């Protein structure tokens, strides 16, 4: 199974300041079809997960442009350019390149 | 707007069975892979299973293989998860999600396995 490792596990940030989360996979996430199926999801307290980014860097419908994704191969990053109060929650990376699909442990973003 | 509504959760004894349902609306259900993902209390997300658009392909995480069965009824816009031989470690909120790379999620249904 592909292991997804996120760092940090907790990220206290100041409102208006940037935040960055790293996700590393134990194997390359490049699929045989040439795509890299790495997504980022946000889970606000008491809510189901919400897709933010798919295939490394594509923002899903309705996601603010302060969220961006980057990376390649085994190393990926989610960045929030200016953290807002509504961004508090847990962020997960997920790979859909190989079965079983796997998630990172989650990174808790909270306001300082 | 895409809607996914899960039901069927509850309290069950170890070794028991439960069938979860997920009814979809506001999109063409038969055109999408569908997934089940679970979250144990206070823990992270764990992918459980998914199923191809026509039901011809199914995949499971090892820990549920042979005990859980995913299925769908495209005429009813419904996704199911039959869970047998339940264990205490299966206790979780079970989410139904659209897509192999899930882009819409239901609110989840809580399954508690306890004596």
PDB file of C-alpha atoms in Angstrom:
ATOM      1  CA  UNK A   1       0.000   0.000   0.000  1.00  0.00           C
ATOM      2  CA  UNK A   2       1.129   3.558  -0.629  1.00  0.00           C
ATOM      3  CA  UNK A   3       1.805   5.377   2.624  1.00  0.00           C
ATOM      4  CA  UNK A   4       1.011   9.092   2.676  1.00  0.00           C
ATOM      5  CA  UNK A   5       2.954  11.145   5.228  1.00  0.00           C
ATOM      6  CA  UNK A   6       1.911  14.694   6.041  1.00  0.00           C
ATOM      7  CA  UNK A   7       3.921  17.358   7.825  1.00  0.00           C
ATOM      8  CA  UNK A   8       3.313  19.148  10.057  1.00  0.00           C
ATOM      9  CA  UNK A   9       0.504  17.419  11.925  1.00  0.00           C
ATOM     10  CA  UNK A  10      -0.471  20.699  13.532  1.00  0.00           C
ATOM     11  CA  UNK A  11      -0.123  24.198  12.144  1.00  0.00           C
ATOM     12  CA  UNK A  12      -1.017  27.232  14.271  1.00  0.00           C
ATOM     13  CA  UNK A  13      -1.230  30.226  11.962  1.00  0.00           C
ATOM     14  CA  UNK A  14      -1.981  33.922  12.269  1.00  0.00           C
ATOM     15  CA  UNK A  15      -4.986  35.249  10.367  1.00  0.00           C
ATOM     16  CA  UNK A  16      -3.874  36.727   7.072  1.00  0.00           C
ATOM     17  CA  UNK A  17      -0.590  34.840   7.064  1.00  0.00           C
ATOM     18  CA  UNK A  18       0.306  31.960   4.740  1.00  0.00           C
ATOM     19  CA  UNK A  19       0.239  28.279   5.637  1.00  0.00           C
ATOM     20  CA  UNK A  20       1.839  25.302   3.956  1.00  0.00           C
ATOM     21  CA  UNK A  21       1.305  21.557   4.332  1.00  0.00           C
ATOM     22  CA  UNK A  22       3.552  18.888   2.896  1.00  0.00           C
ATOM     23  CA  UNK A  23       2.536  15.414   1.771  1.00  0.00           C
ATOM     24  CA  UNK A  24       4.996  12.718   0.784  1.00  0.00           C
ATOM     25  CA  UNK A  25       4.059   9.367  -0.745  1.00  0.00           C
ATOM     26  CA  UNK A  26       6.041   6.147  -0.303  1.00  0.00           C
ATOM     27  CA  UNK A  27       5.866   5.524  -4.070  1.00  0.00           C
ATOM     28  CA  UNK A  28       5.499   7.678  -7.133  1.00  0.00           C
ATOM     29  CA  UNK A  29       1.895   8.734  -7.723  1.00  0.00           C
ATOM     30  CA  UNK A  30       2.295   8.951 -11.486  1.00  0.00           C
ATOM     31  CA  UNK A  31      -0.348   6.657 -12.956  1.00  0.00           C
ATOM     32  CA  UNK A  32       0.300   4.619 -16.088  1.00  0.00           C
ATOM     33  CA  UNK A  33      -2.089   6.994 -17.887  1.00  0.00           C
ATOM     34  CA  UNK A  34       0.343   9.853 -17.153  1.00  0.00           C
ATOM     35  CA  UNK A  35      -1.815  11.597 -14.568  1.00  0.00           C
ATOM     36  CA  UNK A  36      -0.912  12.047 -10.917  1.00  0.00           C
ATOM     37  CA  UNK A  37      -3.945  11.425  -8.733  1.00  0.00           C
ATOM     38  CA  UNK A  38      -3.093  13.447  -5.653  1.00  0.00           C
ATOM     39  CA  UNK A  39      -5.894  15.383  -3.993  1.00  0.00           C
ATOM     40  CA  UNK A  40      -6.266  17.657  -1.004  1.00  0.00           C
ATOM     41  CA  UNK A  41      -9.375  17.699   1.158  1.00  0.00           C
ATOM     42  CA  UNK A  42     -10.511  19.980   3.963  1.00  0.00           C
ATOM     43  CA  UNK A  43     -12.611  18.845   6.899  1.00  0.00           C
ATOM     44  CA  UNK A  44     -14.046  21.594   9.031  1.00  0.00           C
ATOM     45  CA  UNK A  45     -15.125  20.699  12.576  1.00  0.00           C
ATOM     46  CA  UNK A  46     -18.280  18.601  12.536  1.00  0.00           C
ATOM     47  CA  UNK A  47     -18.444  18.537   8.748  1.00  0.00           C
ATOM     48  CA  UNK A  48     -17.761  15.917   6.070  1.00  0.00           C
ATOM     49  CA  UNK A  49     -14.618  16.292   3.997  1.00  0.00           C
ATOM     50  CA  UNK A  50     -14.641  18.693   1.068  1.00  0.00           C
ATOM     51  CA  UNK A  51     -12.464  18.386  -2.023  1.00  0.00           C
ATOM     52  CA  UNK A  52     -10.149  21.360  -2.514  1.00  0.00           C
ATOM     53  CA  UNK A  53      -7.542  20.275  -5.068  1.00  0.00           C
ATOM     54  CA  UNK A  54      -7.329  17.335  -7.482  1.00  0.00           C
ATOM     55  CA  UNK A  55      -4.531  16.052  -9.720  1.00  0.00           C
ATOM     56  CA  UNK A  56      -1.924  18.010  -7.747  1.00  0.00           C
ATOM     57  CA  UNK A  57      -2.937  21.549  -8.632  1.00  0.00           C
ATOM     58  CA  UNK A  58      -6.495  21.809  -9.966  1.00  0.00           C
ATOM     59  CA  UNK A  59      -8.870  23.716  -7.732  1.00  0.00           C
ATOM     60  CA  UNK A  60     -12.316  22.132  -7.432  1.00  0.00           C
ATOM     61  CA  UNK A  61     -15.472  24.091  -8.134  1.00  0.00           C
ATOM     62  CA  UNK A  62     -16.056  26.918  -5.670  1.00  0.00           C
ATOM     63  CA  UNK A  63     -12.672  26.669  -3.953  1.00  0.00           C
ATOM     64  CA  UNK A  64     -11.116  30.088  -3.268  1.00  0.00           C
ATOM     65  CA  UNK A  65      -7.946  30.907  -5.171  1.00  0.00           C
ATOM     66  CA  UNK A  66      -5.995  31.372  -1.930  1.00  0.00           C
ATOM     67  CA  UNK A  67      -5.675  27.569  -1.992  1.00  0.00           C
ATOM     68  CA  UNK A  68      -3.052  26.146  -4.322  1.00  0.00           C
ATOM     69  CA  UNK A  69      -1.385  22.800  -4.838  1.00  0.00           C
ATOM     70  CA  UNK A  70       1.975  21.871  -6.297  1.00  0.00           C
ATOM     71  CA  UNK A  71       4.459  19.046  -6.510  1.00  0.00           C
ATOM     72  CA  UNK A  72       5.338  15.979  -8.526  1.00  0.00           C
ATOM     73  CA  UNK A  73       6.232  12.316  -8.138  1.00  0.00           C
ATOM     74  CA  UNK A  74       6.271  11.746  -4.393  1.00  0.00           C
ATOM     75  CA  UNK A  75       6.346  15.259  -2.923  1.00  0.00           C
ATOM     76  CA  UNK A  76       3.379  17.568  -2.802  1.00  0.00           C
ATOM     77  CA  UNK A  77       2.389  20.804  -1.095  1.00  0.00           C
ATOM     78  CA  UNK A  78      -0.843  22.589  -0.257  1.00  0.00           C
ATOM     79  CA  UNK A  79      -0.536  26.316   0.318  1.00  0.00           C
ATOM     80  CA  UNK A  80      -3.008  28.798   1.726  1.00  0.00           C
ATOM     81  CA  UNK A  81      -1.853  32.251   0.719  1.00  0.00           C
ATOM     82  CA  UNK A  82      -3.680  34.140   3.488  1.00  0.00           C
ATOM     83  CA  UNK A  83      -5.413  32.109   6.156  1.00  0.00           C
ATOM     84  CA  UNK A  84      -8.979  33.092   7.028  1.00  0.00           C
ATOM     85  CA  UNK A  85     -11.013  32.026  10.054  1.00  0.00           C
ATOM     86  CA  UNK A  86     -13.114  29.658   7.922  1.00  0.00           C
ATOM     87  CA  UNK A  87      -9.976  27.713   6.968  1.00  0.00           C
ATOM     88  CA  UNK A  88      -9.730  26.158  10.435  1.00  0.00           C
ATOM     89  CA  UNK A  89      -9.964  22.395  10.221  1.00  0.00           C
ATOM     90  CA  UNK A  90      -8.052  19.277   9.263  1.00  0.00           C
ATOM     91  CA  UNK A  91      -6.480  18.893   5.845  1.00  0.00           C
ATOM     92  CA  UNK A  92      -5.820  15.540   4.203  1.00  0.00           C
ATOM     93  CA  UNK A  93      -3.924  14.492   1.132  1.00  0.00           C
ATOM     94  CA  UNK A  94      -5.199  11.440  -0.690  1.00  0.00           C
ATOM     95  CA  UNK A  95      -3.827   9.304  -3.492  1.00  0.00           C
ATOM     96  CA  UNK A  96      -6.046   7.654  -6.092  1.00  0.00           C
ATOM     97  CA  UNK A  97      -3.268   6.253  -8.264  1.00  0.00           C
ATOM     98  CA  UNK A  98      -3.125   2.793  -6.758  1.00  0.00           C
ATOM     99  CA  UNK A  99      -5.511   0.527  -4.820  1.00  0.00           C
ATOM    100  CA  UNK A 100      -6.174   0.732  -1.968  1.00  0.00           C
ATOM    101  CA  UNK A 101      -6.674   4.496  -1.992  1.00  0.00           C
ATOM    102  CA  UNK A 102      -4.898   6.014   0.999  1.00  0.00           C
ATOM    103  CA  UNK A 103      -4.980   9.232   2.976  1.00  0.00           C
ATOM    104  CA  UNK A 104      -2.409  11.164   4.918  1.00  0.00           C
ATOM    105  CA  UNK A 105      -2.826  11.358   8.708  1.00  0.00           C
ATOM    106  CA  UNK A 106      -4.268  14.848   8.509  1.00  0.00           C
ATOM    107  CA  UNK A 107      -2.893  18.275   9.425  1.00  0.00           C
ATOM    108  CA  UNK A 108      -4.819  20.404  11.870  1.00  0.00           C
ATOM    109  CA  UNK A 109      -4.849  24.099  10.970  1.00  0.00           C
ATOM    110  CA  UNK A 110      -5.796  26.401  13.812  1.00  0.00           C
ATOM    111  CA  UNK A 111      -5.589  30.106  14.480  1.00  0.00           C
ATOM    112  CA  UNK A 112      -2.923  31.366  16.873  1.00  0.00           C
TER     113      UNK A 112
ATOM    114  CA  UNK B   1     -26.588  20.774  -6.118  1.00  0.00           C
ATOM    115  CA  UNK B   2     -25.200  17.255  -5.736  1.00  0.00           C
ATOM    116  CA  UNK B   3     -26.712  15.457  -2.763  1.00  0.00           C
ATOM    117  CA  UNK B   4     -25.670  12.234  -1.093  1.00  0.00           C
ATOM    118  CA  UNK B   5     -27.698  10.976   1.851  1.00  0.00           C
ATOM    119  CA  UNK B   6     -26.507   7.994   3.864  1.00  0.00           C
ATOM    120  CA  UNK B   7     -28.652   5.859   6.136  1.00  0.00           C
ATOM    121  CA  UNK B   8     -28.587   2.512   7.880  1.00  0.00           C
ATOM    122  CA  UNK B   9     -26.077   3.158  10.622  1.00  0.00           C
ATOM    123  CA  UNK B  10     -26.653   2.170  14.226  1.00  0.00           C
ATOM    124  CA  UNK B  11     -25.511   0.034  17.127  1.00  0.00           C
ATOM    125  CA  UNK B  12     -24.664  -3.588  16.397  1.00  0.00           C
ATOM    126  CA  UNK B  13     -22.949  -6.332  18.360  1.00  0.00           C
ATOM    127  CA  UNK B  14     -19.609  -7.769  17.282  1.00  0.00           C
ATOM    128  CA  UNK B  15     -20.175 -10.436  14.651  1.00  0.00           C
ATOM    129  CA  UNK B  16     -23.385  -8.774  13.504  1.00  0.00           C
ATOM    130  CA  UNK B  17     -24.379  -7.279  10.177  1.00  0.00           C
ATOM    131  CA  UNK B  18     -25.551  -3.942   8.889  1.00  0.00           C
ATOM    132  CA  UNK B  19     -26.447  -2.568   5.472  1.00  0.00           C
ATOM    133  CA  UNK B  20     -25.696   1.046   4.666  1.00  0.00           C
ATOM    134  CA  UNK B  21     -27.459   2.925   1.896  1.00  0.00           C
ATOM    135  CA  UNK B  22     -26.656   6.141   0.087  1.00  0.00           C
ATOM    136  CA  UNK B  23     -29.175   7.856  -2.141  1.00  0.00           C
ATOM    137  CA  UNK B  24     -27.836  10.270  -4.707  1.00  0.00           C
ATOM    138  CA  UNK B  25     -29.552  13.154  -6.439  1.00  0.00           C
ATOM    139  CA  UNK B  26     -28.899  16.113  -8.739  1.00  0.00           C
ATOM    140  CA  UNK B  27     -26.389  14.293 -10.938  1.00  0.00           C
ATOM    141  CA  UNK B  28     -26.361  11.332 -13.314  1.00  0.00           C
ATOM    142  CA  UNK B  29     -25.495   8.608 -10.819  1.00  0.00           C
ATOM    143  CA  UNK B  30     -24.785   5.925 -13.422  1.00  0.00           C
ATOM    144  CA  UNK B  31     -21.882   7.936 -14.867  1.00  0.00           C
ATOM    145  CA  UNK B  32     -19.745   7.957 -11.739  1.00  0.00           C
ATOM    146  CA  UNK B  33     -17.625   5.646  -9.677  1.00  0.00           C
ATOM    147  CA  UNK B  34     -18.820   5.730  -6.089  1.00  0.00           C
ATOM    148  CA  UNK B  35     -16.856   5.295  -2.877  1.00  0.00           C
ATOM    149  CA  UNK B  36     -17.259   4.548   0.822  1.00  0.00           C
ATOM    150  CA  UNK B  37     -14.832   6.195   3.235  1.00  0.00           C
ATOM    151  CA  UNK B  38     -14.932   5.874   7.019  1.00  0.00           C
ATOM    152  CA  UNK B  39     -13.678   7.850   9.982  1.00  0.00           C
ATOM    153  CA  UNK B  40     -13.279   6.306  13.416  1.00  0.00           C
ATOM    154  CA  UNK B  41     -14.100   8.641  16.322  1.00  0.00           C
ATOM    155  CA  UNK B  42     -11.400  11.298  16.615  1.00  0.00           C
ATOM    156  CA  UNK B  43      -9.335   9.695  13.859  1.00  0.00           C
ATOM    157  CA  UNK B  44      -8.458  10.323  10.227  1.00  0.00           C
ATOM    158  CA  UNK B  45     -10.053   9.187   7.012  1.00  0.00           C
ATOM    159  CA  UNK B  46      -9.845   5.605   5.765  1.00  0.00           C
ATOM    160  CA  UNK B  47     -10.898   4.544   2.283  1.00  0.00           C
ATOM    161  CA  UNK B  48     -13.111   1.441   2.473  1.00  0.00           C
ATOM    162  CA  UNK B  49     -14.292   0.496  -1.017  1.00  0.00           C
ATOM    163  CA  UNK B  50     -15.374   1.769  -4.383  1.00  0.00           C
ATOM    164  CA  UNK B  51     -17.360   0.574  -7.376  1.00  0.00           C
ATOM    165  CA  UNK B  52     -17.285   1.346 -11.062  1.00  0.00           C
ATOM    166  CA  UNK B  53     -20.136   3.079 -12.877  1.00  0.00           C
ATOM    167  CA  UNK B  54     -21.771  -0.158 -14.056  1.00  0.00           C
ATOM    168  CA  UNK B  55     -20.820  -2.217 -10.997  1.00  0.00           C
ATOM    169  CA  UNK B  56     -18.395  -4.382 -12.985  1.00  0.00           C
ATOM    170  CA  UNK B  57     -15.372  -3.464 -10.901  1.00  0.00           C
ATOM    171  CA  UNK B  58     -15.099  -3.289  -7.107  1.00  0.00           C
ATOM    172  CA  UNK B  59     -12.178  -2.678  -4.807  1.00  0.00           C
ATOM    173  CA  UNK B  60     -11.772  -2.981  -1.048  1.00  0.00           C
ATOM    174  CA  UNK B  61      -9.270  -2.161   1.645  1.00  0.00           C
ATOM    175  CA  UNK B  62      -7.723  -5.371   2.985  1.00  0.00           C
ATOM    176  CA  UNK B  63      -9.254  -5.012   6.445  1.00  0.00           C
ATOM    177  CA  UNK B  64     -12.812  -5.379   5.083  1.00  0.00           C
ATOM    178  CA  UNK B  65     -12.191  -7.738   2.144  1.00  0.00           C
ATOM    179  CA  UNK B  66     -14.452 -10.776   2.459  1.00  0.00           C
ATOM    180  CA  UNK B  67     -16.650  -9.127   5.101  1.00  0.00           C
ATOM    181  CA  UNK B  68     -18.017  -6.044   3.306  1.00  0.00           C
ATOM    182  CA  UNK B  69     -19.714  -5.897  -0.089  1.00  0.00           C
ATOM    183  CA  UNK B  70     -20.239  -2.742  -2.078  1.00  0.00           C
ATOM    184  CA  UNK B  71     -23.046  -2.616  -4.622  1.00  0.00           C
ATOM    185  CA  UNK B  72     -25.222  -0.155  -6.468  1.00  0.00           C
ATOM    186  CA  UNK B  73     -28.610   0.146  -8.138  1.00  0.00           C
ATOM    187  CA  UNK B  74     -28.386   2.707 -10.900  1.00  0.00           C
ATOM    188  CA  UNK B  75     -32.157   2.630 -11.453  1.00  0.00           C
ATOM    189  CA  UNK B  76     -32.625   3.807  -7.874  1.00  0.00           C
ATOM    190  CA  UNK B  77     -29.583   6.124  -7.737  1.00  0.00           C
ATOM    191  CA  UNK B  78     -28.452   4.134  -4.732  1.00  0.00           C
ATOM    192  CA  UNK B  79     -25.170   2.868  -3.353  1.00  0.00           C
ATOM    193  CA  UNK B  80     -24.934   0.182  -0.688  1.00  0.00           C
ATOM    194  CA  UNK B  81     -22.435  -1.299   1.720  1.00  0.00           C
ATOM    195  CA  UNK B  82     -23.308  -4.679   3.201  1.00  0.00           C
ATOM    196  CA  UNK B  83     -21.209  -5.165   6.315  1.00  0.00           C
ATOM    197  CA  UNK B  84     -20.951  -8.637   7.854  1.00  0.00           C
ATOM    198  CA  UNK B  85     -18.872 -10.091  10.691  1.00  0.00           C
ATOM    199  CA  UNK B  86     -18.542  -6.619  12.170  1.00  0.00           C
ATOM    200  CA  UNK B  87     -15.713  -5.905  14.596  1.00  0.00           C
ATOM    201  CA  UNK B  88     -15.285  -3.224  17.220  1.00  0.00           C
ATOM    202  CA  UNK B  89     -12.633  -1.615  15.004  1.00  0.00           C
ATOM    203  CA  UNK B  90     -15.285  -1.031  12.314  1.00  0.00           C
ATOM    204  CA  UNK B  91     -16.862   1.613  14.549  1.00  0.00           C
ATOM    205  CA  UNK B  92     -16.823   4.809  12.505  1.00  0.00           C
ATOM    206  CA  UNK B  93     -18.791   7.375  10.590  1.00  0.00           C
ATOM    207  CA  UNK B  94     -19.237   6.004   7.079  1.00  0.00           C
ATOM    208  CA  UNK B  95     -19.290   8.522   4.252  1.00  0.00           C
ATOM    209  CA  UNK B  96     -20.618   7.951   0.785  1.00  0.00           C
ATOM    210  CA  UNK B  97     -18.711   9.942  -1.837  1.00  0.00           C
ATOM    211  CA  UNK B  98     -18.985  10.546  -5.551  1.00  0.00           C
ATOM    212  CA  UNK B  99     -16.116   9.461  -7.738  1.00  0.00           C
ATOM    213  CA  UNK B 100     -13.030   7.308  -7.488  1.00  0.00           C
ATOM    214  CA  UNK B 101     -11.289  10.548  -6.538  1.00  0.00           C
ATOM    215  CA  UNK B 102     -14.169  11.699  -4.309  1.00  0.00           C
ATOM    216  CA  UNK B 103     -15.410  15.194  -5.049  1.00  0.00           C
ATOM    217  CA  UNK B 104     -18.745  15.287  -3.219  1.00  0.00           C
ATOM    218  CA  UNK B 105     -19.433  13.722   0.141  1.00  0.00           C
ATOM    219  CA  UNK B 106     -22.507  12.890   2.173  1.00  0.00           C
ATOM    220  CA  UNK B 107     -22.900  13.827   5.828  1.00  0.00           C
ATOM    221  CA  UNK B 108     -22.130  10.296   6.949  1.00  0.00           C
ATOM    222  CA  UNK B 109     -23.853   7.659   9.071  1.00  0.00           C
ATOM    223  CA  UNK B 110     -22.478   6.388  12.375  1.00  0.00           C
ATOM    224  CA  UNK B 111     -21.860   2.679  12.860  1.00  0.00           C
ATOM    225  CA  UNK B 112     -21.106   1.538  16.393  1.00  0.00           C
ATOM    226  CA  UNK B 113     -19.976  -2.021  16.972  1.00  0.00           C
ATOM    227  CA  UNK B 114     -20.144  -2.837  20.653  1.00  0.00           C
ATOM    228  CA  UNK B 115     -21.477  -5.438  23.052  1.00  0.00           C
TER     229      UNK B 115
END
